[in-house]
PDB file of C-alpha atoms in Angstrom:
ATOM      1  CA  GLY O  15      -0.158   0.120   0.046  1.00  0.00           C
ATOM      2  CA  LYS O  16       1.034   3.677  -0.184  1.00  0.00           C
ATOM      3  CA  ARG O  17       1.842   3.652   3.410  1.00  0.00           C
ATOM      4  CA  SER O  18       4.659   0.729   2.477  1.00  0.00           C
ATOM      5  CA  HIS O  19       5.747   2.970  -0.126  1.00  0.00           C
ATOM      6  CA  ASP O  20       6.107   5.847   1.905  1.00  0.00           C
ATOM      7  CA  ARG O  21       8.296   4.102   4.238  1.00  0.00           C
ATOM      8  CA  THR O  22      10.605   2.661   1.464  1.00  0.00           C
ATOM      9  CA  ALA O  23      10.831   5.976   0.168  1.00  0.00           C
ATOM     10  CA  PHE O  24      11.744   7.352   3.544  1.00  0.00           C
ATOM     11  CA  TRP O  25      14.470   4.690   4.025  1.00  0.00           C
ATOM     12  CA  HIS O  26      15.815   5.286   0.690  1.00  0.00           C
ATOM     13  CA  ALA O  27      16.138   9.232   1.260  1.00  0.00           C
ATOM     14  CA  VAL O  28      17.645   8.533   4.908  1.00  0.00           C
ATOM     15  CA  VAL O  29      20.215   6.060   3.735  1.00  0.00           C
ATOM     16  CA  GLU O  30      21.202   7.188   0.436  1.00  0.00           C
ATOM     17  CA  ASP O  31      20.704  10.758   0.405  1.00  0.00           C
ATOM     18  CA  LEU O  32      21.751  11.721   3.740  1.00  0.00           C
ATOM     19  CA  VAL O  33      24.098   8.752   4.680  1.00  0.00           C
ATOM     20  CA  LEU O  34      25.910   7.091   1.496  1.00  0.00           C
ATOM     21  CA  ASP O  35      25.188   8.904  -1.374  1.00  0.00           C
ATOM     22  CA  LEU O  36      25.065   5.670  -2.787  1.00  0.00           C
ATOM     23  CA  HIS O  37      21.888   5.085  -5.250  1.00  0.00           C
ATOM     24  CA  ALA O  38      20.534   1.356  -6.205  1.00  0.00           C
ATOM     25  CA  SER O  39      18.136   1.061  -9.278  1.00  0.00           C
ATOM     26  CA  ALA O  40      16.660  -2.065 -10.700  1.00  0.00           C
ATOM     27  CA  ILE O  41      17.438  -2.819 -14.012  1.00  0.00           C
ATOM     28  CA  SER O  42      14.893  -5.733 -14.733  1.00  0.00           C
ATOM     29  CA  ARG O  43      11.226  -5.848 -15.544  1.00  0.00           C
ATOM     30  CA  VAL O  44      10.621  -6.850 -11.840  1.00  0.00           C
ATOM     31  CA  LEU O  45       8.535  -4.285  -9.991  1.00  0.00           C
ATOM     32  CA  ASN O  46       9.693  -5.343  -6.684  1.00  0.00           C
ATOM     33  CA  PRO O  47      13.174  -6.822  -6.773  1.00  0.00           C
ATOM     34  CA  GLU O  48      14.167  -9.389  -4.201  1.00  0.00           C
ATOM     35  CA  VAL O  49      16.995  -8.033  -1.971  1.00  0.00           C
ATOM     36  CA  ALA O  50      18.427  -9.760   1.213  1.00  0.00           C
ATOM     37  CA  MET O  51      21.022  -8.306   3.252  1.00  0.00           C
ATOM     38  CA  THR O  52      23.489  -9.089   6.326  1.00  0.00           C
ATOM     39  CA  CYS O  53      25.640  -6.509   7.860  1.00  0.00           C
ATOM     40  CA  VAL O  54      28.534  -6.730  10.296  1.00  0.00           C
ATOM     41  CA  SER O  55      29.731  -3.427  11.447  1.00  0.00           C
ATOM     42  CA  GLN O  56      33.264  -2.510  13.188  1.00  0.00           C
ATOM     43  CA  GLN O  57      34.662   0.666  14.305  1.00  0.00           C
ATOM     44  CA  HIS O  58      36.745   1.633  10.834  1.00  0.00           C
ATOM     45  CA  ALA O  59      35.249  -1.511   8.883  1.00  0.00           C
ATOM     46  CA  GLY O  60      32.129  -2.959   7.625  1.00  0.00           C
ATOM     47  CA  LEU O  61      30.918  -6.211   5.549  1.00  0.00           C
ATOM     48  CA  VAL O  62      27.545  -6.415   4.104  1.00  0.00           C
ATOM     49  CA  ARG O  63      26.401  -9.829   2.298  1.00  0.00           C
ATOM     50  CA  ILE O  64      23.809  -9.023  -0.374  1.00  0.00           C
ATOM     51  CA  GLN O  65      21.678 -11.467  -2.484  1.00  0.00           C
ATOM     52  CA  SER O  66      19.445  -9.373  -5.035  1.00  0.00           C
ATOM     53  CA  SER O  67      18.098  -9.250  -8.531  1.00  0.00           C
ATOM     54  CA  PRO O  68      19.757  -7.428 -11.242  1.00  0.00           C
ATOM     55  CA  CYS O  69      20.448  -3.663 -10.194  1.00  0.00           C
ATOM     56  CA  GLN O  70      22.526  -0.990 -10.835  1.00  0.00           C
ATOM     57  CA  ILE O  71      24.527   1.161  -8.104  1.00  0.00           C
ATOM     58  CA  ASN O  72      25.935   4.264  -8.484  1.00  0.00           C
ATOM     59  CA  ARG O  73      27.857   6.535  -5.917  1.00  0.00           C
ATOM     60  CA  SER O  74      28.702  10.245  -6.445  1.00  0.00           C
ATOM     61  CA  PRO O  75      30.327  11.598  -3.147  1.00  0.00           C
ATOM     62  CA  ARG O  76      28.885  14.825  -2.244  1.00  0.00           C
ATOM     63  CA  PHE O  77      31.465  17.601  -1.334  1.00  0.00           C
ATOM     64  CA  GLY O  78      32.675  17.482   2.115  1.00  0.00           C
ATOM     65  CA  GLY O  79      32.338  13.660   1.960  1.00  0.00           C
ATOM     66  CA  ASP O  80      29.483  11.124   3.448  1.00  0.00           C
ATOM     67  CA  GLY O  81      31.428   8.893   5.891  1.00  0.00           C
ATOM     68  CA  TRP O  82      32.465   6.590   3.029  1.00  0.00           C
ATOM     69  CA  GLY O  83      34.715   9.043   1.391  1.00  0.00           C
ATOM     70  CA  ASP O  84      38.089   8.160   3.158  1.00  0.00           C
ATOM     71  CA  SER O  85      37.383   4.313   2.377  1.00  0.00           C
ATOM     72  CA  ILE O  86      38.707   1.566   0.170  1.00  0.00           C
ATOM     73  CA  VAL O  87      35.617  -0.525  -0.989  1.00  0.00           C
ATOM     74  CA  ILE O  88      36.149  -3.947  -2.391  1.00  0.00           C
ATOM     75  CA  ASN O  89      33.089  -5.848  -4.016  1.00  0.00           C
ATOM     76  CA  ILE O  90      33.360  -9.756  -4.066  1.00  0.00           C
ATOM     77  CA  VAL O  91      31.294 -11.731  -6.306  1.00  0.00           C
ATOM     78  CA  LEU O  92      29.971 -14.950  -5.118  1.00  0.00           C
ATOM     79  CA  SER O  93      27.712 -15.493  -8.176  1.00  0.00           C
ATOM     80  CA  GLY O  94      26.746 -13.581 -11.145  1.00  0.00           C
ATOM     81  CA  THR O  95      28.730 -10.931 -12.865  1.00  0.00           C
ATOM     82  CA  LEU O  96      29.796  -7.261 -12.016  1.00  0.00           C
ATOM     83  CA  ILE O  97      30.388  -4.600 -14.391  1.00  0.00           C
ATOM     84  CA  ALA O  98      32.399  -1.692 -12.583  1.00  0.00           C
ATOM     85  CA  GLU O  99      33.335   1.938 -13.792  1.00  0.00           C
ATOM     86  CA  GLN O 100      35.375   4.455 -12.328  1.00  0.00           C
ATOM     87  CA  ASP O 101      37.536   7.121 -13.752  1.00  0.00           C
ATOM     88  CA  GLY O 102      36.909   6.307 -17.145  1.00  0.00           C
ATOM     89  CA  ARG O 103      37.902   2.520 -16.702  1.00  0.00           C
ATOM     90  CA  GLN O 104      35.637  -0.031 -16.786  1.00  0.00           C
ATOM     91  CA  VAL O 105      36.342  -3.925 -15.224  1.00  0.00           C
ATOM     92  CA  HIS O 106      34.260  -7.039 -15.699  1.00  0.00           C
ATOM     93  CA  VAL O 107      34.481  -9.882 -12.925  1.00  0.00           C
ATOM     94  CA  GLY O 108      32.648 -13.010 -12.520  1.00  0.00           C
ATOM     95  CA  ALA O 109      32.249 -15.212  -9.653  1.00  0.00           C
ATOM     96  CA  GLY O 110      35.230 -15.682  -7.296  1.00  0.00           C
ATOM     97  CA  ASP O 111      36.828 -12.506  -8.388  1.00  0.00           C
ATOM     98  CA  GLY O 112      36.284  -9.036  -7.134  1.00  0.00           C
ATOM     99  CA  ILE O 113      36.961  -5.189  -7.382  1.00  0.00           C
ATOM    100  CA  PHE O 114      39.105  -2.604  -5.326  1.00  0.00           C
ATOM    101  CA  CYS O 115      37.835   1.194  -5.461  1.00  0.00           C
ATOM    102  CA  LEU O 116      38.527   4.249  -3.765  1.00  0.00           C
ATOM    103  CA  ALA O 117      34.954   5.725  -2.379  1.00  0.00           C
ATOM    104  CA  ASP O 118      36.049   9.625  -2.681  1.00  0.00           C
ATOM    105  CA  ARG O 119      35.596   9.345  -6.385  1.00  0.00           C
ATOM    106  CA  PRO O 120      32.016   8.448  -8.456  1.00  0.00           C
ATOM    107  CA  TYR O 121      31.922   4.885  -9.283  1.00  0.00           C
ATOM    108  CA  SER O 122      29.070   2.827 -10.764  1.00  0.00           C
ATOM    109  CA  LEU O 123      28.403  -1.171 -10.160  1.00  0.00           C
ATOM    110  CA  CYS O 124      25.838  -3.110 -12.769  1.00  0.00           C
ATOM    111  CA  PHE O 125      25.042  -6.710 -11.650  1.00  0.00           C
ATOM    112  CA  PRO O 126      22.855  -7.459 -14.936  1.00  0.00           C
ATOM    113  CA  GLU O 127      21.723 -10.913 -13.258  1.00  0.00           C
ATOM    114  CA  ALA O 128      20.700 -12.030  -9.908  1.00  0.00           C
ATOM    115  CA  PHE O 129      23.995 -12.038  -7.726  1.00  0.00           C
ATOM    116  CA  GLU O 130      25.263 -12.806  -4.253  1.00  0.00           C
ATOM    117  CA  ALA O 131      28.107 -10.427  -3.193  1.00  0.00           C
ATOM    118  CA  VAL O 132      30.274  -9.420  -0.338  1.00  0.00           C
ATOM    119  CA  VAL O 133      30.835  -5.623   0.140  1.00  0.00           C
ATOM    120  CA  ILE O 134      34.043  -4.836   2.299  1.00  0.00           C
ATOM    121  CA  ARG O 135      34.508  -1.169   3.400  1.00  0.00           C
ATOM    122  CA  PHE O 136      37.954  -0.342   5.376  1.00  0.00           C
ATOM    123  CA  ASP O 137      38.945   3.354   6.335  1.00  0.00           C
ATOM    124  CA  ARG O 138      41.973   4.138   4.378  1.00  0.00           C
ATOM    125  CA  SER O 139      43.982   4.560   7.485  1.00  0.00           C
ATOM    126  CA  TYR O 140      44.329   0.763   7.475  1.00  0.00           C
ATOM    127  CA  PHE O 141      46.489   1.008   4.725  1.00  0.00           C
ATOM    128  CA  ALA O 142      47.996   4.508   5.068  1.00  0.00           C
ATOM    129  CA  HIS O 143      51.476   2.707   5.569  1.00  0.00           C
ATOM    130  CA  LEU O 144      51.402   1.554   1.764  1.00  0.00           C
ATOM    131  CA  PRO O 145      53.094   4.248  -0.070  1.00  0.00           C
ATOM    132  CA  LEU O 146      51.209   3.630  -3.364  1.00  0.00           C
ATOM    133  CA  VAL O 147      47.574   3.192  -1.993  1.00  0.00           C
ATOM    134  CA  THR O 148      46.690   6.910  -3.031  1.00  0.00           C
ATOM    135  CA  ARG O 149      47.579   5.703  -6.410  1.00  0.00           C
ATOM    136  CA  LEU O 150      45.163   2.533  -6.235  1.00  0.00           C
ATOM    137  CA  HIS O 151      42.527   2.783  -9.264  1.00  0.00           C
ATOM    138  CA  LEU O 152      39.711   0.405 -10.053  1.00  0.00           C
ATOM    139  CA  ALA O 153      41.187  -3.027 -10.552  1.00  0.00           C
ATOM    140  CA  ALA O 154      40.060  -6.687 -10.187  1.00  0.00           C
ATOM    141  CA  LEU O 155      41.379  -8.753  -7.401  1.00  0.00           C
ATOM    142  CA  SER O 156      42.563 -11.566  -9.482  1.00  0.00           C
ATOM    143  CA  ARG O 157      45.486  -9.470 -10.552  1.00  0.00           C
ATOM    144  CA  ALA O 158      46.795 -10.213  -7.398  1.00  0.00           C
ATOM    145  CA  GLY O 159      47.257 -13.615  -8.513  1.00  0.00           C
ATOM    146  CA  ASN O 160      46.703 -16.416  -5.784  1.00  0.00           C
ATOM    147  CA  VAL O 161      46.713 -14.036  -2.709  1.00  0.00           C
ATOM    148  CA  GLY O 162      43.523 -12.233  -4.774  1.00  0.00           C
ATOM    149  CA  GLY O 163      41.946 -15.933  -4.686  1.00  0.00           C
ATOM    150  CA  MET O 164      42.746 -15.976  -0.740  1.00  0.00           C
ATOM    151  CA  VAL O 165      41.347 -13.026  -0.355  1.00  0.00           C
ATOM    152  CA  THR O 166      38.001 -13.921  -2.147  1.00  0.00           C
ATOM    153  CA  ALA O 167      37.765 -17.383  -0.479  1.00  0.00           C
ATOM    154  CA  PHE O 168      38.053 -15.573   3.111  1.00  0.00           C
ATOM    155  CA  ALA O 169      35.653 -13.093   2.514  1.00  0.00           C
ATOM    156  CA  ARG O 170      33.165 -15.303   1.204  1.00  0.00           C
ATOM    157  CA  ASP O 171      33.284 -17.606   4.199  1.00  0.00           C
ATOM    158  CA  LEU O 172      33.225 -14.349   6.843  1.00  0.00           C
ATOM    159  CA  GLY O 173      30.247 -12.965   4.769  1.00  0.00           C
ATOM    160  CA  ARG O 174      28.335 -16.361   5.483  1.00  0.00           C
ATOM    161  CA  LEU O 175      29.284 -16.912   9.123  1.00  0.00           C
ATOM    162  CA  ALA O 176      29.660 -13.471  10.379  1.00  0.00           C
ATOM    163  CA  THR O 177      26.132 -12.967  11.681  1.00  0.00           C
ATOM    164  CA  THR O 178      26.745 -16.211  13.910  1.00  0.00           C
ATOM    165  CA  LEU O 179      29.953 -14.963  15.708  1.00  0.00           C
ATOM    166  CA  ASP O 180      30.467 -12.852  18.451  1.00  0.00           C
ATOM    167  CA  ALA O 181      31.548  -9.180  18.029  1.00  0.00           C
ATOM    168  CA  ASN O 182      35.187  -9.999  19.225  1.00  0.00           C
ATOM    169  CA  ALA O 183      35.468 -12.767  16.732  1.00  0.00           C
ATOM    170  CA  ASN O 184      34.433 -10.837  13.957  1.00  0.00           C
ATOM    171  CA  ALA O 185      36.664  -7.711  14.858  1.00  0.00           C
ATOM    172  CA  GLN O 186      39.575 -10.083  14.811  1.00  0.00           C
ATOM    173  CA  LEU O 187      38.623 -12.196  11.437  1.00  0.00           C
ATOM    174  CA  ILE O 188      37.987  -8.647   9.663  1.00  0.00           C
ATOM    175  CA  GLN O 189      41.617  -7.464  10.992  1.00  0.00           C
ATOM    176  CA  ARG O 190      42.810 -10.689   9.385  1.00  0.00           C
ATOM    177  CA  LEU O 191      40.761 -10.101   6.222  1.00  0.00           C
ATOM    178  CA  ALA O 192      42.570  -6.458   6.345  1.00  0.00           C
ATOM    179  CA  GLU O 193      45.877  -8.177   6.480  1.00  0.00           C
ATOM    180  CA  LEU O 194      45.183 -10.362   3.397  1.00  0.00           C
ATOM    181  CA  LEU O 195      43.810  -7.213   1.698  1.00  0.00           C
ATOM    182  CA  GLU O 196      47.316  -5.469   2.476  1.00  0.00           C
ATOM    183  CA  THR O 197      49.249  -8.294   1.100  1.00  0.00           C
ATOM    184  CA  ALA O 198      46.970  -8.369  -2.250  1.00  0.00           C
ATOM    185  CA  LEU O 199      47.099  -4.576  -2.573  1.00  0.00           C
ATOM    186  CA  SER O 200      51.130  -4.530  -1.952  1.00  0.00           C
ATOM    187  CA  VAL O 201      51.201  -7.365  -4.944  1.00  0.00           C
ATOM    188  CA  MET O 202      49.206  -5.280  -7.275  1.00  0.00           C
ATOM    189  CA  LEU O 203      50.746  -2.093  -6.474  1.00  0.00           C
ATOM    190  CA  GLY O 204      54.205  -3.078  -6.248  1.00  0.00           C
ATOM    191  CA  ALA O 205      53.662  -5.027 -10.212  1.00  0.00           C
ATOM    192  CA  GLU O 206      52.443  -1.398 -11.276  1.00  0.00           C
ATOM    193  CA  GLU O 207      55.840   0.419  -9.819  1.00  0.00           C
ATOM    194  CA  PHE O 208      57.819  -2.257 -11.391  1.00  0.00           C
ATOM    195  CA  ALA O 209      55.962  -1.719 -14.782  1.00  0.00           C
ATOM    196  CA  ALA O 210      56.290   2.036 -14.416  1.00  0.00           C
ATOM    197  CA  GLN O 211      60.097   1.541 -13.971  1.00  0.00           C
ATOM    198  CA  ASP O 212      60.483  -0.971 -16.690  1.00  0.00           C
ATOM    199  CA  HIS O 213      58.793   1.813 -18.984  1.00  0.00           C
ATOM    200  CA  ARG O 214      61.311   4.396 -17.485  1.00  0.00           C
ATOM    201  CA  ILE O 215      64.165   2.162 -18.280  1.00  0.00           C
ATOM    202  CA  ALA O 216      63.270   1.446 -21.840  1.00  0.00           C
ATOM    203  CA  THR O 217      62.624   5.224 -22.432  1.00  0.00           C
ATOM    204  CA  LEU O 218      66.038   6.096 -21.120  1.00  0.00           C
ATOM    205  CA  SER O 219      67.784   3.442 -23.091  1.00  0.00           C
ATOM    206  CA  GLN O 220      66.118   4.863 -26.446  1.00  0.00           C
ATOM    207  CA  VAL O 221      67.193   8.286 -25.396  1.00  0.00           C
ATOM    208  CA  LYS O 222      70.810   7.155 -25.014  1.00  0.00           C
ATOM    209  CA  ALA O 223      70.696   5.264 -28.120  1.00  0.00           C
ATOM    210  CA  TYR O 224      69.653   8.043 -30.079  1.00  0.00           C
ATOM    211  CA  ILE O 225      72.028  10.319 -28.819  1.00  0.00           C
ATOM    212  CA  ARG O 226      75.163   8.091 -29.151  1.00  0.00           C
ATOM    213  CA  ASP O 227      73.880   7.511 -32.755  1.00  0.00           C
ATOM    214  CA  ARG O 228      74.020  11.202 -33.349  1.00  0.00           C
ATOM    215  CA  LEU O 229      76.841  12.545 -31.423  1.00  0.00           C
ATOM    216  CA  ALA O 230      78.312  13.863 -34.837  1.00  0.00           C
ATOM    217  CA  ASP O 231      75.525  15.412 -35.633  1.00  0.00           C
ATOM    218  CA  PRO O 232      75.934  19.424 -35.051  1.00  0.00           C
ATOM    219  CA  ASN O 233      72.265  19.802 -34.820  1.00  0.00           C
ATOM    220  CA  LEU O 234      71.753  17.480 -31.932  1.00  0.00           C
ATOM    221  CA  SER O 235      70.806  19.922 -28.931  1.00  0.00           C
TER     222      SER O 235
END
């Protein structure tokens, strides 16, 4: 009835517009999409397990932040597929994989079919000691190789068991998950740094070769 619809609208206004700047919309013909969520919240981290029909999720951080702005968000796909976009990059992942993104910039998540996922949010302070974390961009967990697979498996099990555990156990397990994610981030960011170094070395070699071949050229500057 209308009263139920009003309550739903109020909930969306409070949670999406006032708290998270996170807007979800159905992308199927189902008028009342099915959504089931379980949440575990810690002081500087949180975990949500979601089962839903197809949907599109958009985040547009407002000026001044909304509590998620200084966060790293990991979306791990347990079933279905995810198409993520941020900063002009698009990443497709399937079951058993996930994506990293920074919540201080707009992003969109499209789940074109029914899915199950675990969403994990960590304050960026968890990883502040990683010198390259500010350069993190949208990327698939699978880029971290076997370490990415370990993160996915751990998050999957924690997402399914967290509501059966006490707060102390969850706090310890979320800390272990943060340590696994740190290792995955180090692998990914380290690989990018090495790739950048290789590019600089190759460019420098080309410059040296160009100069060496033209040392007798009076027009060489």
